[in-house]
Coordinates of C-alpha atoms in Angstrom, one line a residue:
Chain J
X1 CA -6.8 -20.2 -13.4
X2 CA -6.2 -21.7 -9.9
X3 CA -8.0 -18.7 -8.1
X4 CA -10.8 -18.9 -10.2
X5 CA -12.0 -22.1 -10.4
X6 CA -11.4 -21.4 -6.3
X7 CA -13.9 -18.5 -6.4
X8 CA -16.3 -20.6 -8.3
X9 CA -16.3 -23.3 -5.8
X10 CA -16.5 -20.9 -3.3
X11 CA -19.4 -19.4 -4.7
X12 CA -21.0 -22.6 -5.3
X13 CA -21.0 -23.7 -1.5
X14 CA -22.4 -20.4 -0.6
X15 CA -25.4 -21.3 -2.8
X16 CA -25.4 -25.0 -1.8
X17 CA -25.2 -23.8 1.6
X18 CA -28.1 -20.6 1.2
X19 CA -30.7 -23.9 0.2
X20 CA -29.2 -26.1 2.8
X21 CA -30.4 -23.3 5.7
X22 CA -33.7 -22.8 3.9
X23 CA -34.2 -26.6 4.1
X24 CA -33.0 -27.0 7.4
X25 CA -35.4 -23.8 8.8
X26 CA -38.4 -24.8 6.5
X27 CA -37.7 -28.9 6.5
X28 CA -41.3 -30.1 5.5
X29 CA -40.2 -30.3 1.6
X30 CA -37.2 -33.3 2.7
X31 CA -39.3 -34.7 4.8
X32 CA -42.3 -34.7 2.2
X33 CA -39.9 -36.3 -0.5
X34 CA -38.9 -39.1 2.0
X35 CA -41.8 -40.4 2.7
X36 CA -43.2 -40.2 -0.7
X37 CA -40.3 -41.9 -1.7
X38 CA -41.5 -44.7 1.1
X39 CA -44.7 -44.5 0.2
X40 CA -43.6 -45.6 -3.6
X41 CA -42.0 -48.6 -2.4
X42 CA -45.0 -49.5 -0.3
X43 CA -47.2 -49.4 -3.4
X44 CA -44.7 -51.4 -5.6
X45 CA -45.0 -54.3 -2.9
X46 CA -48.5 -54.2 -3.1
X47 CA -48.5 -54.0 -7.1
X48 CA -45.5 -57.1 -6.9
X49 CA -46.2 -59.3 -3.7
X50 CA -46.5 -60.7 -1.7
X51 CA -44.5 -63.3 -2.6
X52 CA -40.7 -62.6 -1.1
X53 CA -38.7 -64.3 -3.4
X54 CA -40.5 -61.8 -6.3
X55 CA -40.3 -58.9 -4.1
X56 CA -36.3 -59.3 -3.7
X57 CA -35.7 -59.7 -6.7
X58 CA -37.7 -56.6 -8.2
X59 CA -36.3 -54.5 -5.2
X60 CA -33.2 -53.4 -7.3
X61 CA -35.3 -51.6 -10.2
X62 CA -38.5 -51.0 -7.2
X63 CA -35.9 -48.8 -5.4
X64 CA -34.2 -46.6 -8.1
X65 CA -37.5 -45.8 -9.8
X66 CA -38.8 -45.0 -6.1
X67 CA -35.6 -42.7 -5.9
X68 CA -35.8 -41.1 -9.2
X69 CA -39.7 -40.1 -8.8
X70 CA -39.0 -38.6 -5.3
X71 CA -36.1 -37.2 -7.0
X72 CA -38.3 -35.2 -9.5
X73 CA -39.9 -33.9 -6.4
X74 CA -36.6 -33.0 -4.2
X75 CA -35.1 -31.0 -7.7
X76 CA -38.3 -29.0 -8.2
X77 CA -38.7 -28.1 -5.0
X78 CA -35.1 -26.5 -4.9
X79 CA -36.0 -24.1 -8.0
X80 CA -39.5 -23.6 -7.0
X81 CA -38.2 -21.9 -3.5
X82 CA -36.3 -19.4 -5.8
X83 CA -39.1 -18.3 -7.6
X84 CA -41.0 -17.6 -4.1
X85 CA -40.4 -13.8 -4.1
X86 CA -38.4 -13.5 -7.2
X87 CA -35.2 -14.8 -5.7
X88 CA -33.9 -16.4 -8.8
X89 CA -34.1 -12.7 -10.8
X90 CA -31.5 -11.8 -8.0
X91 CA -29.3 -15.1 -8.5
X92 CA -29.1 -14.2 -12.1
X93 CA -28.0 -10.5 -11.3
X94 CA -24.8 -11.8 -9.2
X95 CA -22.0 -10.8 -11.8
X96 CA -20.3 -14.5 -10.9
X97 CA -19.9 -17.5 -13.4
X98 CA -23.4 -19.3 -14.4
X99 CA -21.1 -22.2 -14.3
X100 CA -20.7 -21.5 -10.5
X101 CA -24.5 -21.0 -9.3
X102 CA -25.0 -24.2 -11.6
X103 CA -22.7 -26.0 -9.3
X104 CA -24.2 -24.8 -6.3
X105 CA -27.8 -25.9 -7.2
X106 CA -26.9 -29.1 -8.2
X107 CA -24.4 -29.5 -5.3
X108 CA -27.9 -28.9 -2.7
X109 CA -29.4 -31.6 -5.2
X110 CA -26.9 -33.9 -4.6
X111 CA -27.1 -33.7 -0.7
X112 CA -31.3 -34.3 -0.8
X113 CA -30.7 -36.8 -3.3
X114 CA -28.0 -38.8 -1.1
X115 CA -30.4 -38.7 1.8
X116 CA -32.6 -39.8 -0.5
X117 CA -31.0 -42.2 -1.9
X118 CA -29.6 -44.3 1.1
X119 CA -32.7 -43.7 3.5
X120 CA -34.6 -45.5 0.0
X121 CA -31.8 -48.4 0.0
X122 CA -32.7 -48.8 3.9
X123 CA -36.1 -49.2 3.6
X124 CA -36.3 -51.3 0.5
X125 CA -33.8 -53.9 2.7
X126 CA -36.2 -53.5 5.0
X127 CA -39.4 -53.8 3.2
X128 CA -37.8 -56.4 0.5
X129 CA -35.6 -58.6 3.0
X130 CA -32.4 -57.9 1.0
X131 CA -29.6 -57.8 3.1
X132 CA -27.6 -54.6 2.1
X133 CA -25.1 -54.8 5.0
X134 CA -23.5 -57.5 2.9
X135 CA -22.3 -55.1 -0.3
X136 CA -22.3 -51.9 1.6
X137 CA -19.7 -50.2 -0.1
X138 CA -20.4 -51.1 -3.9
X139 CA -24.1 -49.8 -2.7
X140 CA -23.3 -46.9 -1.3
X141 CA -21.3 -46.1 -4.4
X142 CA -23.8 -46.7 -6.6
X143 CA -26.1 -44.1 -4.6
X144 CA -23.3 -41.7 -4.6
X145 CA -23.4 -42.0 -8.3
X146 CA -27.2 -42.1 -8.8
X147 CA -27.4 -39.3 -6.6
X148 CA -25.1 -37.3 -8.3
X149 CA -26.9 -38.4 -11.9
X150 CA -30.4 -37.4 -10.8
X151 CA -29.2 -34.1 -9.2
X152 CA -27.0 -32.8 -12.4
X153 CA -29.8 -33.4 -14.5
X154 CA -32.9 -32.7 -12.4
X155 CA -31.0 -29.0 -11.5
X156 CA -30.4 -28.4 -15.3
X157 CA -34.0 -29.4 -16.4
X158 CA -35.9 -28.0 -13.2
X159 CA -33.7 -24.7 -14.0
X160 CA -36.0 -24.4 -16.9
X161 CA -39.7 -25.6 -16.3
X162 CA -39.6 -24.1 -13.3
X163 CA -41.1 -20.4 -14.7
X164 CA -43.6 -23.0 -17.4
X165 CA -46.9 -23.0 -17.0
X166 CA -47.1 -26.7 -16.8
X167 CA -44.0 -27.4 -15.0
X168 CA -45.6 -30.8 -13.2
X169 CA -45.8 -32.7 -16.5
X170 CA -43.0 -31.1 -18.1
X171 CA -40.1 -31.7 -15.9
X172 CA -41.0 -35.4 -15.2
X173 CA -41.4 -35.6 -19.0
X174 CA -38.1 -33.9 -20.1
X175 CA -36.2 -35.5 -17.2
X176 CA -36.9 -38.8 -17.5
X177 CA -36.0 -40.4 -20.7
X178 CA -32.9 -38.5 -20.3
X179 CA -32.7 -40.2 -17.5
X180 CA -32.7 -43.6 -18.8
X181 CA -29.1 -44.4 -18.9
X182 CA -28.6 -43.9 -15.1
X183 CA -31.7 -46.0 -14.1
X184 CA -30.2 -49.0 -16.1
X185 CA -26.6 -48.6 -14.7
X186 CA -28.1 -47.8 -11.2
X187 CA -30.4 -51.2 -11.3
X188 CA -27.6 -53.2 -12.9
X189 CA -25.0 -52.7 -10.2
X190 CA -27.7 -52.5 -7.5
X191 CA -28.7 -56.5 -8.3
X192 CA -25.1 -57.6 -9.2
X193 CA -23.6 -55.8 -5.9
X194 CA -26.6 -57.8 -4.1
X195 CA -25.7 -61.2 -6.0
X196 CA -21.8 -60.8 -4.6
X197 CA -21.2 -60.0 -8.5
X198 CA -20.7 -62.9 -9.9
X199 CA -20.2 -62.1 -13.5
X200 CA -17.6 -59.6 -12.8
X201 CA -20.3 -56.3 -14.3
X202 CA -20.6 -54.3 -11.4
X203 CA -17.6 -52.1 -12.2
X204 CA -18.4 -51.7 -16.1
X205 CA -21.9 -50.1 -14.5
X206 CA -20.3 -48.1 -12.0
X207 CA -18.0 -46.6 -15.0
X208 CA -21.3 -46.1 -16.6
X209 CA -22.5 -44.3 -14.3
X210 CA -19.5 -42.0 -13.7
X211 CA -19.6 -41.2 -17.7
X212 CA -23.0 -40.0 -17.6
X213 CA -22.6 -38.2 -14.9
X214 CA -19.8 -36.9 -16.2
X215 CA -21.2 -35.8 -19.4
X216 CA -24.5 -34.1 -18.1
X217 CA -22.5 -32.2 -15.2
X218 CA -20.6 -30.9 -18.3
X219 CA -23.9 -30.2 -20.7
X220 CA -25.5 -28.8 -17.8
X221 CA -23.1 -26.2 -16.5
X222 CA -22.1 -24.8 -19.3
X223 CA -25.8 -24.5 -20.6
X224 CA -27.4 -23.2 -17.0
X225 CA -26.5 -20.2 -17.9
X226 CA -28.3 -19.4 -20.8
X227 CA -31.4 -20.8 -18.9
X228 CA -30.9 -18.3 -16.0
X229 CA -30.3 -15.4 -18.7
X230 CA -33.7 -15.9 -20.4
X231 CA -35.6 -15.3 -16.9
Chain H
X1 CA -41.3 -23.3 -57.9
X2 CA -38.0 -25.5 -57.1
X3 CA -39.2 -26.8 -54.3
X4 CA -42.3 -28.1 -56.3
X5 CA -39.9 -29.9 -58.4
X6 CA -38.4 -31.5 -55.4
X7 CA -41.4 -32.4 -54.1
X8 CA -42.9 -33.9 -57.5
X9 CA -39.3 -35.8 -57.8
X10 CA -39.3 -37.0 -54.3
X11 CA -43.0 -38.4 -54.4
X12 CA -42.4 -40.0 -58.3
X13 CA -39.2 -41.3 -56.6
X14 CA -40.8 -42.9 -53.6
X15 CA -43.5 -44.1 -55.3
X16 CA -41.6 -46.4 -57.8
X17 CA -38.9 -47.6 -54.5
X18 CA -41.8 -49.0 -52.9
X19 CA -43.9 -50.5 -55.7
X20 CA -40.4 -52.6 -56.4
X21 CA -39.6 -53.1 -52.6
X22 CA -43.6 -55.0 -52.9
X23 CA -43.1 -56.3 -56.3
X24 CA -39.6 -56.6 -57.9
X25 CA -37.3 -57.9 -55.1
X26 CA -37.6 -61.5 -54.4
X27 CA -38.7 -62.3 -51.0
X28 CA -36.0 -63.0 -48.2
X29 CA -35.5 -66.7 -48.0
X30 CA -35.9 -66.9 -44.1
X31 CA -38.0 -63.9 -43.4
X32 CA -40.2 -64.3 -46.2
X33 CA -42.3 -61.1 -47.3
X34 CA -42.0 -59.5 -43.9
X35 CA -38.6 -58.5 -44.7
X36 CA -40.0 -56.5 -47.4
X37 CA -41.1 -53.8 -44.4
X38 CA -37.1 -53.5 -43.4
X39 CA -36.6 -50.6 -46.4
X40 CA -39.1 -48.1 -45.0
X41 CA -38.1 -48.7 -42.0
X42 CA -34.3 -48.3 -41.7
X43 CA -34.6 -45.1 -43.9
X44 CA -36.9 -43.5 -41.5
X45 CA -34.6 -44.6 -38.5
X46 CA -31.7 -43.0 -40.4
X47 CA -33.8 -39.5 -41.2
X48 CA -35.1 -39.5 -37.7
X49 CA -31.4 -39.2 -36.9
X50 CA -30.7 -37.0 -39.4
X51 CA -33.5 -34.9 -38.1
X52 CA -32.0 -34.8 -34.4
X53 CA -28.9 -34.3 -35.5
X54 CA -30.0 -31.1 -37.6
X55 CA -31.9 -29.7 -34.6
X56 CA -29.0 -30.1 -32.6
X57 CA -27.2 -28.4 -34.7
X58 CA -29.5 -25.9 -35.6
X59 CA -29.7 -25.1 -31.7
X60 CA -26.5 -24.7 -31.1
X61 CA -26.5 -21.9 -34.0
X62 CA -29.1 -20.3 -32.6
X63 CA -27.3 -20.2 -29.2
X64 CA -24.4 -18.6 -31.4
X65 CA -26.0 -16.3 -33.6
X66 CA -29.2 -15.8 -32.1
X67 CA -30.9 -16.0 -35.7
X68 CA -34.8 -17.2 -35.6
X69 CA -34.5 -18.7 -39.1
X70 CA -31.7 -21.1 -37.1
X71 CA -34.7 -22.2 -34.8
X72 CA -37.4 -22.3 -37.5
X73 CA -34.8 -25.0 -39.0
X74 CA -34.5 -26.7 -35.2
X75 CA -37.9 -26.7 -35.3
X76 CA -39.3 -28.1 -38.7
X77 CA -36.6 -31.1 -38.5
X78 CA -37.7 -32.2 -34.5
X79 CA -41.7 -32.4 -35.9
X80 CA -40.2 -34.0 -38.9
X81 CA -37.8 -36.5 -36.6
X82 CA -40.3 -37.9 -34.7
X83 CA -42.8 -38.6 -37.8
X84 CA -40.2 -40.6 -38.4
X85 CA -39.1 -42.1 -35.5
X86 CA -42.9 -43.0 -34.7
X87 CA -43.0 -44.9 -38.6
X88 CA -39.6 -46.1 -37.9
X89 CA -41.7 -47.8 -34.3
X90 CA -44.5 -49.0 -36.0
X91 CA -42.7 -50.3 -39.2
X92 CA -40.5 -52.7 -36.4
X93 CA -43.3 -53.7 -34.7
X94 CA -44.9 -54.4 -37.6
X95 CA -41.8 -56.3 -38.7
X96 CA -41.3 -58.1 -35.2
X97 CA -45.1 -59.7 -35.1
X98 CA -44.7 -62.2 -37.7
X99 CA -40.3 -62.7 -37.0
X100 CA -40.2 -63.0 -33.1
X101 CA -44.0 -63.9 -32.4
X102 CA -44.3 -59.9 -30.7
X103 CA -44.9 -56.6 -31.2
X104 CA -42.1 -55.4 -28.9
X105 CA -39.0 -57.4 -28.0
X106 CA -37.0 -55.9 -24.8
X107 CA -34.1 -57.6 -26.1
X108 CA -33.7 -55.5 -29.3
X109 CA -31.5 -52.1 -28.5
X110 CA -32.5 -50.3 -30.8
X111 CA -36.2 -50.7 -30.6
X112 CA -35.8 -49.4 -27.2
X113 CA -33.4 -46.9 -28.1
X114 CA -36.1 -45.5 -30.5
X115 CA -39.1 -45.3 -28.2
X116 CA -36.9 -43.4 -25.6
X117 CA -35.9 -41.2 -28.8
X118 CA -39.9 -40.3 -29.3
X119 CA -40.4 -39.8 -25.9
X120 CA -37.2 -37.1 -25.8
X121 CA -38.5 -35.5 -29.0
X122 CA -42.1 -35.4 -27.9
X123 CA -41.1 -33.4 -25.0
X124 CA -39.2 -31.2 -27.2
X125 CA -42.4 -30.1 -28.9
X126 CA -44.1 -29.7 -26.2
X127 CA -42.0 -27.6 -24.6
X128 CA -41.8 -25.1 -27.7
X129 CA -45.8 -25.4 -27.2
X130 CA -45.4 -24.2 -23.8
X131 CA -43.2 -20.9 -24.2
X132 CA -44.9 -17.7 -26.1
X133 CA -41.7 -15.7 -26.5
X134 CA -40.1 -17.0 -29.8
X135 CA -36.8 -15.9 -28.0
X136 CA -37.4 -17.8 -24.9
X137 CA -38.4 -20.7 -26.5
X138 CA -35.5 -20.8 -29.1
X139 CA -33.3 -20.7 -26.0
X140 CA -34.8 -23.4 -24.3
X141 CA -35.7 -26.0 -27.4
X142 CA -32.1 -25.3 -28.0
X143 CA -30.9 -26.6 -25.0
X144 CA -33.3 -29.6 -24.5
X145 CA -32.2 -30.9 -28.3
X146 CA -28.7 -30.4 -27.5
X147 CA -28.8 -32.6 -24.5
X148 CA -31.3 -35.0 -26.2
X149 CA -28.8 -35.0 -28.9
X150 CA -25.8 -36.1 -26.0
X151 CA -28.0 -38.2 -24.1
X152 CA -28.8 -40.7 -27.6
X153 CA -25.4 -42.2 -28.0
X154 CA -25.9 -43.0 -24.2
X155 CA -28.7 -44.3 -24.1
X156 CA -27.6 -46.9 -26.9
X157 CA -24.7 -48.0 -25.2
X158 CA -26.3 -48.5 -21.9
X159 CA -29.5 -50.4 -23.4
X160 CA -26.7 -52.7 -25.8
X161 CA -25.0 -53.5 -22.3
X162 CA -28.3 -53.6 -20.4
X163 CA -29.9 -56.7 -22.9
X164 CA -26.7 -58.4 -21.7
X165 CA -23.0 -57.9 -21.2
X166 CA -22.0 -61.2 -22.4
X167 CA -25.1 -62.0 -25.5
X168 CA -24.1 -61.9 -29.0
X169 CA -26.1 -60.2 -31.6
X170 CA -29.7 -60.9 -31.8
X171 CA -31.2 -62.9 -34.3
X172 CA -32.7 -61.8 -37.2
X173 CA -31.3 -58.8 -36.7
X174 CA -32.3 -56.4 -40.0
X175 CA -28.6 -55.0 -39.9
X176 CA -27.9 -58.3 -41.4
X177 CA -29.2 -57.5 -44.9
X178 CA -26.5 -55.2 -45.6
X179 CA -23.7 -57.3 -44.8
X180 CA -22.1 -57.5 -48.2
X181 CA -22.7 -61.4 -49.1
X182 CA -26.8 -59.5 -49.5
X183 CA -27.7 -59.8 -53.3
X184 CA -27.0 -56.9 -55.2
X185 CA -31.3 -56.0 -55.9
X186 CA -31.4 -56.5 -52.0
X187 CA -28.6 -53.8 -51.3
X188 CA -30.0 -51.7 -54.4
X189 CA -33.7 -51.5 -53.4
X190 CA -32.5 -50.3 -49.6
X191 CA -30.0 -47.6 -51.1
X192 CA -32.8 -46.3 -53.4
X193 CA -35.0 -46.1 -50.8
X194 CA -32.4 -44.2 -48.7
X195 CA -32.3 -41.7 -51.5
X196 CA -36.4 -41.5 -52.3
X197 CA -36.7 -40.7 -49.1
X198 CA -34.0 -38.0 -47.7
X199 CA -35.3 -36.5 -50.7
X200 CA -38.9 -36.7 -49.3
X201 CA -37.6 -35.5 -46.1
X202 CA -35.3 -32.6 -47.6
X203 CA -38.6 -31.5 -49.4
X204 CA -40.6 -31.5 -45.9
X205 CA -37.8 -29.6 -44.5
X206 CA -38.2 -26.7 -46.7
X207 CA -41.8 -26.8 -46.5
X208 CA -42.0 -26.7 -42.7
X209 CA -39.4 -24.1 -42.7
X210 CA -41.2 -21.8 -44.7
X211 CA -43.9 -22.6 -42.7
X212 CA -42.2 -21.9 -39.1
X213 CA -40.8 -18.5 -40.7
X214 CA -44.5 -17.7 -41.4
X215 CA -45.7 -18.3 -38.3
X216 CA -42.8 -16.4 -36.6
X217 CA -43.7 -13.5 -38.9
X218 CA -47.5 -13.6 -37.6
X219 CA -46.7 -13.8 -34.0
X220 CA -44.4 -10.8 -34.5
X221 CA -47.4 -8.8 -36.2
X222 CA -49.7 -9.9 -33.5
X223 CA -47.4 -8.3 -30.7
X224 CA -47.2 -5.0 -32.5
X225 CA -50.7 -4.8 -33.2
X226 CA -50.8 -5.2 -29.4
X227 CA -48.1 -2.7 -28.9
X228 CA -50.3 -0.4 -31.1
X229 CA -53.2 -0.7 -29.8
X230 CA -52.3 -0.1 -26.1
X231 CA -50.4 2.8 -26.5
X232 CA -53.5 4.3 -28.9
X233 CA -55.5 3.7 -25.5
X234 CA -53.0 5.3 -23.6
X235 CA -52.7 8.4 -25.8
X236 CA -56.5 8.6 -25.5

């Protein structure tokens, strides 16, 4: 038991760190999705100010939708470079666990979506004078969390529009009410870390949070692969 | 020739619940005859349910026993849940107008709840739309109902905390009809109504089963004919 779940994790770092090198040595894609994701928060000031007190308040819910729709981009992008010269046949040909490659994709996810994720809560502090110095660690948490979310969903669902015909409207539209749960919790304890929670919440959202992730890291590894198998 | 029967029974039997949800029951003493809309509605929310539940279900079979008759059934209850869920919508909203003073009330859970529902079911179908391979797309509707099926109960929970972690239950809230101090004809009309329509639904069931079965049979002629034909052109 204890050596396999060892050579799953193994084999889930090797894949988490096969996209991290392709990243690193292509790069554009991350540094697309980051400044789309800045370029979100730019418009929602526009759309909202510029009146600061409005602006401050909205940044909460202005910063996780900026991190989910750049998010939709960042988990895409990570399927779409497997299909580039049929890489993902190969990855289903491995005789390891789906659970394992599962892991692995959503594990490279996870490390664009935490980049993500706190270079989004930097520039909305920025852009939305919040001061997020003052709650760093409930923040950072919450991104950990959000990230992890985003990832263990966007991975499952981008695992299977990514060979649709229109996989631009489908994954958004599959991913997103699905991911309705997370952007409430992630909003929630984003304004009551902010507020020095003063109704005592921020921890019942943060539990939130760790359910659902929970859950869909569950739902989606042991449904990946069926996905992979159907190629 | 059964299924006619249903179907006449189910349409006598909705018929008559409605003409005495409009004529026999009294009108509510607060809500007036706006409360009148409340049967339809909560038995569409609960067949919408129903319906997710069943294509949940029915996709996890098909994961299991890789039948097409499981996925037919997957199929006809998700077009059948979000009829419902959509009159379910439109039946609260029509019920909301003249109660709260608005068509949509972002303090209501389950109103919420139930447009995140249609949105996770419309995707549903259109993904199905999108695949050609009845395999393939068995596969992957499977998959997308089961974790629309998971993602429901969360949803709830997170939109009940969301409205507020420390507000009681909102007012006029149609949950209130049932409590048990409700008049007897109150409680009666909304069970019959139940009834008339899961057997309305149970009938549409069959009827879009039959008709997902037939159109799985035509693709499957279509693909041998296409089979046929290009190996007649290759013999030639």
């Amino acid at each position: 038991m204890m050596t396999t779940l060892r050579t799953e994790a193994r084999i889930a770092l090797a894949v988490a760190r096969k996209d991290a090198l392709a990243e690193l040595r292509g790069r554009q894609a991350t540094v697309s999705t980051l400044f789309f994701a800045a370029v979100v928060l730019l418009l929602f000031g526009f759309a909202l100010g510029p009146d600061a007190a409005r602006l401050a308040a909205a940044a909460p819910g202005m910063l996780w939708l900026a991190v989910v729709f750049a998010g939709i981009l960042a988990v895409n992008r990570l399927h779409l470079l497997e299909t580039d010269d049929g890489a993902l046949e190969h990855l289903a040909l491995y005789p390891v666990s789906r659970r394992a490659i599962y892991a692995g994709k959503a594990l490279g996810g996870f490390a664009v979506m935490l980049l993500l994720g706190v270079v989004v809560l930097g520039a909305a502090g920025v852009l939305f004078a919040v001061d997020v110095t003052a709650a760093l660690p409930p923040l950072l948490a919450t991104v950990v969390l959000g990230a992890a979310g985003v990832a263990a969903v966007g991975t499952f669902y981008a695992g299977m529009t990514v060979r649709l015909r229109a996989r631009e409207v489908m994954l958004p539209l599959l991913m997103l009410p699905v991911l309705a749960p997370l952007l409430l919790g992630a909003v929630k304890a984003t304004s009551a870390a902010l507020a020095g929670d003063p109704f005592d919440e921020l921890g019942a959202w943060l539990q939130l949070l760790v359910a659902f992730d929970i859950i869909m890291i569950v739902a989606g590894a042991a449904t990946y692969g069926y996905l992979l198998e159907d190629g | 020739m059964k299924t006619r029967v249903l179907g006449l029974v189910a349409l006598v039997a909705v018929v008559t619940v409605t003409l005495v949800a409009l004529f026999v029951v009294p009108p509510d003493r607060n809500q007036g005859d706006a409360q009148r809309i409340m049967y339809p509605h909560v038995a569409s929310a609960w067949l919408a349910y129903l319906s997710f539940g069943v294509t949940a279900l029915a996709g996890i079979g098909w994961l299991w026993k890789r039948d097409l008759r499981l996925d037919a059934v997957a199929h006809a209850a998700a077009e059948i849940g979000v009829m419902f869920t959509a009159f379910a919508i439109w039946g609260g909203m029509m019920w909301g107008r003249p109660i709260w003073g608005v068509f949509w009330q972002w303090e209501d859970p389950r109103l919420t709840t139930t447009a995140l529902l249609l949105a996770l079911y419309v995707g549903y179908l259109l993904l199905r739309r999108l695949t050609d391979d009845p395999e393939r797309r068995a596969t992957r509707a499977a998959i997308v109902g089961i974790v629309a099926a998971i993602d429901i109960p969360i949803v709830h929970f997170s939109v009940e905390w969301w409205r507020g972690l420390h507000q009681t239950a909102t007012i006029g809230s149609p949950d209130r009809v049932l409590n048990p101090a409700a008049p007897g004809i109150f409680v009666g009309t909304l069970l019959g109504t139940l009834g008339a329509f899961t057997a309305a639904w149970l009938y549409l069931m069959i009827r879009r089963y039959q008709l997902a079965c037939a159109e799985l049979a035509r693709e499957e002629a279509r693909r041998v004919d296409l089979l046929m034909s290009a190996r007649a052109a290759a013999v030639r």
